[in-house]
Short mmCIF file of C-alpha atoms and ligand atoms in Angstrom, two decimals:
data_model
loop_
_atom_site.label_atom_id
_atom_site.label_comp_id
_atom_site.label_asym_id
_atom_site.label_seq_id
_atom_site.Cartn_x
_atom_site.Cartn_y
_atom_site.Cartn_z
CA MET A 1 0.08 0.09 0.07
CA LYS A 2 1.50 3.28 -1.02
CA GLN A 3 -0.98 5.61 1.06
CA PHE A 4 -4.07 5.50 3.03
CA ILE A 5 -6.47 8.15 2.15
CA SER A 6 -9.44 6.20 1.04
CA THR A 7 -10.66 2.43 -0.13
CA ALA A 8 -8.96 3.54 -3.17
CA ASP A 9 -5.74 2.93 -1.39
CA VAL A 10 -6.93 -0.61 -0.29
CA PRO A 11 -6.08 -3.70 -2.88
CA SER A 12 -8.53 -5.52 -0.62
CA VAL A 13 -11.10 -4.44 2.68
CA PRO A 14 -11.09 -7.99 3.75
CA ARG A 15 -7.59 -8.91 3.88
CA LEU A 16 -6.49 -5.29 5.35
CA VAL A 17 -9.28 -6.51 7.91
CA ASP A 18 -7.71 -10.22 8.36
CA ILE A 19 -4.40 -8.31 9.01
CA ALA A 20 -5.72 -6.06 11.45
CA LEU A 21 -7.71 -9.12 13.23
CA ASN A 22 -4.09 -10.98 13.42
CA TYR A 23 -2.51 -8.23 15.02
CA LYS A 24 -5.14 -7.96 17.60
CA ALA A 25 -4.38 -12.15 18.38
CA ASP A 26 -0.53 -11.21 18.50
CA PRO A 27 0.05 -7.52 18.72
CA PHE A 28 4.09 -8.11 18.39
CA ARG A 29 4.13 -10.32 16.15
CA ASP A 30 6.01 -7.72 13.30
CA LYS A 31 8.16 -6.02 15.94
CA GLU A 32 11.04 -5.33 14.26
CA LEU A 33 9.21 -4.36 11.14
CA GLY A 34 9.39 -0.59 11.92
CA LYS A 35 12.75 -0.87 13.43
CA ASN A 36 14.73 2.48 12.70
CA LYS A 37 11.26 3.82 11.04
CA THR A 38 9.51 7.13 12.03
CA VAL A 39 6.08 8.01 11.58
CA GLY A 40 5.53 11.81 11.86
CA MET A 41 1.90 12.42 13.21
CA ILE A 42 0.91 16.10 12.24
CA PHE A 43 -2.23 17.32 13.66
CA LEU A 44 -4.41 20.84 12.39
CA ASN A 45 -6.93 19.39 14.79
CA PRO A 46 -7.58 17.46 18.04
CA SER A 47 -7.55 14.11 18.96
CA LEU A 48 -7.69 11.45 21.13
CA ARG A 49 -8.45 8.13 19.78
CA THR A 50 -6.48 8.84 16.18
CA ARG A 51 -3.31 9.92 17.75
CA LEU A 52 -3.07 7.70 20.88
CA SER A 53 -3.95 4.57 19.02
CA THR A 54 -1.30 5.35 16.67
CA GLN A 55 0.89 5.71 18.69
CA VAL A 56 0.61 2.74 20.00
CA ALA A 57 0.29 0.81 16.75
CA ALA A 58 4.08 2.49 15.76
CA ARG A 59 5.35 0.76 18.87
CA ASN A 60 3.86 -2.35 18.82
CA LEU A 61 5.97 -2.15 15.19
CA GLY A 62 9.00 -1.30 16.69
CA MET A 63 8.44 2.06 14.87
CA GLU A 64 8.87 5.52 16.40
CA ALA A 65 6.15 7.77 16.53
CA ILE A 66 6.52 11.85 16.74
CA VAL A 67 3.46 14.15 17.20
CA PHE A 68 3.47 17.59 15.69
CA ASN A 69 0.11 19.88 16.66
CA ILE A 70 1.18 22.01 13.96
CA ASP A 71 -1.90 24.05 14.55
CA LYS A 72 -0.40 25.28 18.03
CA GLU A 73 3.33 24.65 17.96
CA GLY A 74 3.77 25.07 14.10
CA TRP A 75 4.40 28.26 11.88
CA ALA A 76 0.76 29.03 9.65
CA LEU A 77 0.93 27.01 7.15
CA GLU A 78 0.02 28.79 3.54
CA MET A 79 -1.82 26.26 1.51
CA ASN A 80 -2.47 28.03 -1.91
CA ASP A 81 0.00 28.11 -4.78
CA GLY A 82 1.14 31.17 -6.21
CA VAL A 83 0.01 33.61 -3.85
CA VAL A 84 2.06 36.67 -2.33
CA MET A 85 2.74 35.59 1.10
CA ASN A 86 2.49 39.26 2.76
CA GLY A 87 -0.51 38.19 5.04
CA ASN A 88 -1.04 35.81 8.15
CA THR A 89 0.45 32.97 7.10
CA THR A 90 4.43 32.27 7.42
CA GLU A 91 5.28 28.93 5.59
CA HIS A 92 4.43 27.24 2.86
CA VAL A 93 3.34 23.89 2.22
CA LYS A 94 5.75 23.28 -0.32
CA GLU A 95 8.52 24.10 2.03
CA ALA A 96 6.82 22.89 5.42
CA ALA A 97 5.58 19.36 3.63
CA ALA A 98 8.72 18.62 1.97
CA VAL A 99 11.06 19.36 5.19
CA MET A 100 9.12 16.52 6.92
CA GLY A 101 9.12 14.22 4.35
CA GLN A 102 13.12 14.27 5.08
CA TYR A 103 12.37 13.28 8.58
CA PHE A 104 10.00 10.64 8.44
CA ASP A 105 9.48 7.45 6.58
CA ILE A 106 5.39 7.84 6.43
CA LEU A 107 3.80 11.15 7.17
CA ALA A 108 -0.05 11.38 8.65
CA ILE A 109 -1.83 14.41 8.71
CA ARG A 110 -5.08 15.26 10.33
CA THR A 111 -6.92 18.11 8.67
CA PHE A 112 -10.54 18.76 9.17
CA PRO A 113 -12.74 20.65 6.76
CA GLY A 114 -13.71 24.46 7.09
CA LEU A 115 -17.56 23.96 6.02
CA LYS A 116 -17.30 27.22 4.50
CA ASN A 117 -16.31 26.49 0.72
CA LYS A 118 -17.78 22.86 -0.24
CA GLU A 119 -15.57 22.77 -3.48
CA GLU A 120 -12.40 23.30 -1.61
CA ASP A 121 -13.25 20.72 1.29
CA TYR A 122 -14.53 18.00 -1.38
CA THR A 123 -11.17 18.41 -3.10
CA GLU A 124 -9.17 17.57 -0.32
CA LYS A 125 -7.12 20.39 -1.11
CA TYR A 126 -5.01 20.37 2.65
CA ILE A 127 -4.37 16.96 2.44
CA ASN A 128 -3.68 16.62 -1.12
CA GLN A 129 -0.48 19.37 -0.60
CA PHE A 130 0.54 17.35 2.10
CA ILE A 131 0.41 14.19 -0.62
CA LYS A 132 1.96 16.38 -3.05
CA TYR A 133 5.22 17.98 -1.59
CA ALA A 134 6.04 15.62 1.33
CA GLY A 135 7.66 12.81 -0.84
CA VAL A 136 6.57 10.27 1.69
CA PRO A 137 4.08 8.05 2.30
CA VAL A 138 0.88 9.52 3.55
CA VAL A 139 -1.71 8.43 5.78
CA SER A 140 -5.26 10.19 6.75
CA LEU A 141 -5.75 10.85 10.20
CA GLU A 142 -9.30 11.94 8.82
CA SER A 143 -9.42 14.88 6.24
CA ALA A 144 -11.97 16.86 4.88
CA THR A 145 -14.14 14.31 3.82
CA LEU A 146 -12.70 10.88 4.78
CA HIS A 147 -11.69 9.03 7.94
CA PRO A 148 -10.51 5.95 6.55
CA LEU A 149 -8.53 4.53 9.76
CA GLN A 150 -11.91 4.85 11.58
CA SER A 151 -14.24 3.00 8.82
CA LEU A 152 -11.18 0.12 8.74
CA THR A 153 -11.99 0.04 12.38
CA ASP A 154 -15.72 0.00 12.10
CA VAL A 155 -15.65 -2.84 9.70
CA ILE A 156 -12.90 -5.07 11.83
CA THR A 157 -15.48 -4.69 14.82
CA ILE A 158 -18.39 -5.56 12.53
CA ARG A 159 -16.67 -8.23 11.66
CA GLU A 160 -15.55 -9.83 14.96
CA HIS A 161 -18.87 -9.33 16.37
CA TRP A 162 -20.83 -11.40 13.65
CA ASN A 163 -20.81 -14.76 13.24
CA GLN A 164 -24.02 -15.73 10.73
CA PRO A 165 -23.60 -17.26 7.52
CA ARG A 166 -26.22 -14.13 6.16
CA LYS A 167 -25.20 -10.62 5.76
CA PRO A 168 -25.89 -8.28 8.56
CA LYS A 169 -28.11 -5.53 8.49
CA VAL A 170 -26.29 -2.42 9.44
CA VAL A 171 -28.09 1.04 9.59
CA MET A 172 -26.44 4.17 9.89
CA THR A 173 -28.30 6.83 11.54
CA TRP A 174 -28.33 10.27 12.16
CA ALA A 175 -28.66 11.94 15.30
CA PRO A 176 -28.91 15.51 16.23
CA HIS A 177 -26.18 17.68 17.58
CA VAL A 178 -25.18 21.18 18.95
CA LYS A 179 -22.44 21.79 16.60
CA ALA A 180 -22.01 21.37 13.10
CA LEU A 181 -19.83 18.54 11.87
CA PRO A 182 -18.34 17.31 9.28
CA GLN A 183 -19.57 14.47 6.81
CA ALA A 184 -16.13 13.14 7.10
CA VAL A 185 -16.96 9.78 9.37
CA PRO A 186 -20.53 9.28 7.90
CA ASN A 187 -18.75 9.59 4.28
CA SER A 188 -16.33 7.26 4.87
CA PHE A 189 -18.75 4.56 6.68
CA ALA A 190 -20.42 4.61 3.72
CA GLN A 191 -17.34 4.07 1.54
CA TRP A 192 -16.04 1.14 3.19
CA MET A 193 -19.42 -0.55 3.76
CA ASN A 194 -19.79 -0.37 0.00
CA ALA A 195 -16.24 -1.46 -0.63
CA TRP A 196 -16.58 -4.49 1.74
CA GLY A 197 -19.80 -5.33 0.27
CA GLU A 198 -20.61 -7.99 3.18
CA ALA A 199 -23.55 -6.01 4.89
CA ASP A 200 -27.19 -4.76 4.06
CA PHE A 201 -26.49 -1.17 4.24
CA VAL A 202 -29.19 1.45 4.92
CA ILE A 203 -28.88 5.16 5.90
CA THR A 204 -31.51 7.04 7.54
CA HIS A 205 -31.65 10.81 8.22
CA PRO A 206 -34.08 13.74 8.25
CA GLU A 207 -34.55 14.87 4.42
CA GLY A 208 -31.85 17.69 3.42
CA TYR A 209 -28.91 15.31 5.37
CA GLU A 210 -28.08 13.49 1.98
CA LEU A 211 -24.22 12.56 1.42
CA ASP A 212 -22.38 12.96 -1.47
CA GLU A 213 -23.24 10.05 -3.57
CA LYS A 214 -20.09 9.62 -4.67
CA PHE A 215 -19.88 7.94 -1.16
CA SER A 216 -23.09 6.62 -0.34
CA GLY A 217 -23.29 4.80 -3.73
CA ASN A 218 -26.01 2.52 -4.03
CA ALA A 219 -26.91 1.90 -0.15
CA ARG A 220 -30.65 2.01 0.53
CA ILE A 221 -31.98 5.38 2.43
CA GLU A 222 -34.90 5.61 3.96
CA TYR A 223 -36.14 9.29 5.88
CA ASN A 224 -38.10 7.18 8.37
CA GLN A 225 -35.69 6.05 11.13
CA ASP A 226 -38.08 4.09 13.07
CA LYS A 227 -38.44 1.99 9.60
CA ALA A 228 -35.01 1.92 8.71
CA LEU A 229 -33.85 0.22 12.17
CA GLN A 230 -36.50 -2.65 12.11
CA ASP A 231 -34.44 -5.96 11.65
CA ALA A 232 -31.07 -3.77 12.37
CA ASP A 233 -28.00 -6.08 13.46
CA PHE A 234 -25.61 -2.88 14.05
CA VAL A 235 -26.86 0.28 14.09
CA TYR A 236 -23.76 3.45 13.37
CA VAL A 237 -24.92 6.52 15.12
CA LYS A 238 -23.33 9.92 13.98
CA ASN A 239 -24.16 13.18 13.46
CA TRP A 240 -23.25 15.09 10.15
CA SER A 241 -23.79 18.72 8.54
CA SER A 242 -25.76 19.19 5.42
CA TYR A 243 -23.65 18.56 2.39
CA ARG A 244 -26.52 19.85 0.35
CA ASP A 245 -27.08 23.09 2.62
CA TYR A 246 -23.23 22.75 2.76
CA GLY A 247 -22.14 22.58 6.49
CA LYS A 248 -25.26 23.87 7.82
CA ILE A 249 -27.26 22.39 10.82
CA ILE A 250 -31.02 22.05 9.30
CA ASN A 251 -32.37 20.04 11.56
CA THR A 252 -32.23 19.56 15.18
CA ASP A 253 -35.16 17.15 15.75
CA PRO A 254 -34.69 15.23 19.51
CA SER A 255 -36.72 12.32 18.74
CA TRP A 256 -33.59 11.40 16.51
CA THR A 257 -31.68 11.07 19.60
CA PHE A 258 -30.55 7.10 20.07
CA THR A 259 -32.37 5.87 23.18
CA ASN A 260 -33.54 2.57 24.34
CA ALA A 261 -36.89 2.80 22.54
CA LYS A 262 -35.02 3.23 19.28
CA LEU A 263 -32.78 -0.02 20.36
CA ALA A 264 -36.37 -2.10 20.81
CA LEU A 265 -36.92 -1.83 17.31
CA THR A 266 -33.63 -3.38 16.26
CA ASN A 267 -32.62 -7.27 16.10
CA SER A 268 -31.03 -6.82 19.67
CA ALA A 269 -28.55 -4.79 17.58
CA LYS A 270 -24.72 -3.57 18.74
CA VAL A 271 -24.61 -0.07 19.07
CA MET A 272 -21.61 1.69 17.47
CA HIS A 273 -20.32 5.37 17.55
CA CYS A 274 -16.68 6.48 16.34
CA LEU A 275 -16.41 9.16 19.45
CA PRO A 276 -16.49 11.52 21.25
CA VAL A 277 -19.97 11.35 21.93
CA ARG A 278 -22.27 13.97 23.26
CA ARG A 279 -24.10 11.99 25.76
CA ASN A 280 -28.39 12.37 25.85
CA VAL A 281 -27.75 14.46 22.63
CA VAL A 282 -26.51 11.68 20.29
CA ILE A 283 -27.08 8.71 22.03
CA ALA A 284 -28.74 8.03 25.38
CA ASP A 285 -27.02 6.87 28.73
CA GLU A 286 -29.16 4.51 29.14
CA VAL A 287 -27.91 3.04 25.39
CA LEU A 288 -24.15 4.01 25.85
CA ASP A 289 -23.68 2.21 29.57
CA GLY A 290 -26.24 -0.90 28.59
CA PRO A 291 -24.97 -4.06 27.03
CA GLN A 292 -25.79 -3.29 23.58
CA SER A 293 -22.88 -0.36 23.35
CA ILE A 294 -19.51 -1.57 21.86
CA VAL A 295 -18.33 2.02 21.17
CA ILE A 296 -15.29 1.05 24.10
CA GLN A 297 -14.34 -2.12 21.78
CA GLU A 298 -14.75 -0.31 18.95
CA ALA A 299 -12.36 2.77 19.91
CA GLY A 300 -10.15 -0.57 21.20
CA ASN A 301 -9.94 -1.82 17.50
CA ARG A 302 -8.35 1.52 16.40
CA VAL A 303 -5.06 0.26 17.37
CA TRP A 304 -5.23 -2.91 15.19
CA ALA A 305 -6.79 -1.31 11.99
CA ALA A 306 -3.49 1.73 12.81
CA GLN A 307 -1.47 -1.09 13.07
CA ALA A 308 -2.35 -3.09 10.09
CA VAL A 309 -1.93 0.46 7.47
CA LEU A 310 1.53 1.09 9.01
CA SER A 311 2.81 -2.47 8.46
CA GLU A 312 1.36 -2.79 4.31
CA ILE A 313 3.31 0.80 4.13
CA LEU A 314 6.23 -0.34 6.05
CA LYS A 315 6.16 -3.73 3.61
CA ALA A 316 5.55 -1.95 0.28
CA LYS A 317 8.48 0.57 0.82
CA VAL A 318 11.23 -1.95 1.74
N1 CP B 401 -13.05 8.87 16.29
C1 CP B 401 -11.97 9.96 16.71
O1 CP B 401 -10.97 10.00 15.45
O2 CP B 401 -11.83 9.62 17.60
P1 CP B 401 -10.29 11.29 18.15
O3 CP B 401 -11.17 12.47 17.23
O4 CP B 401 -10.70 11.39 19.54
O5 CP B 401 -9.07 10.93 17.46
#
């Protein structure tokens, strides 16, 4: 694997899931693979799970991980080419990314969307500038439109919680939130569900919250949440802001909050969320603290997803 930005970089999703589950069974099986290698982890935005799980994954492979919170500790980056830099930006990404490429074997980056300019966000201007100038493989720690490490984790988690011959019904449901959030996690979950192909995948949300069809693909869209949840084996709860009315909150209906009453409509579904989650806004305490929630196991699996990705890139480099 040469980089990890989306499913397009993954030759086989089931194989990558197998690699991750093998690491879960035996974390140190490749403890020499990353010897004398370094991954630079560049954050333009906050993180708990992505940062720590990737650091642990790197350590399991014998690799060093160096974290740089560039938004707080670095120079203000200019991302546009050909500009006269007489404003607030101090260093161009051409130099910054290229210099970091001199220090690291892999460059991993988190860069959220601005949610103001759809075209700028959906062309992935920021991460593409790093890919263009770094000169080393780039791993997305969540970009403007996708969160592939999270989605790989989610496929791993569904795989390990499902042992029946039929395909599981997986429902991704929108839930309310007080802030306008990116579409990266739901876009990415949809993209990975479609690429995996081993689930009956349904998306439910209020009208106006349709995702970019480039990611939702052939997923069934159901505007009635109660109807969508019937017979669900897994429920993936997530808020996102509108793609159509870009970056806007157009609905705050609390009846979309995921509660035990909603859970009762399902086939004793396992409940997933990428975290962090706003309790009693997105998912009720009774669900998060109940037996059907697998959000902690899901977050735990972030390590194995990151380890699988780093190992595949290291193997391709040697
Ligand atoms: N799910 C996730 O990416 O968590 P963090 O934002 O804490 O990394």
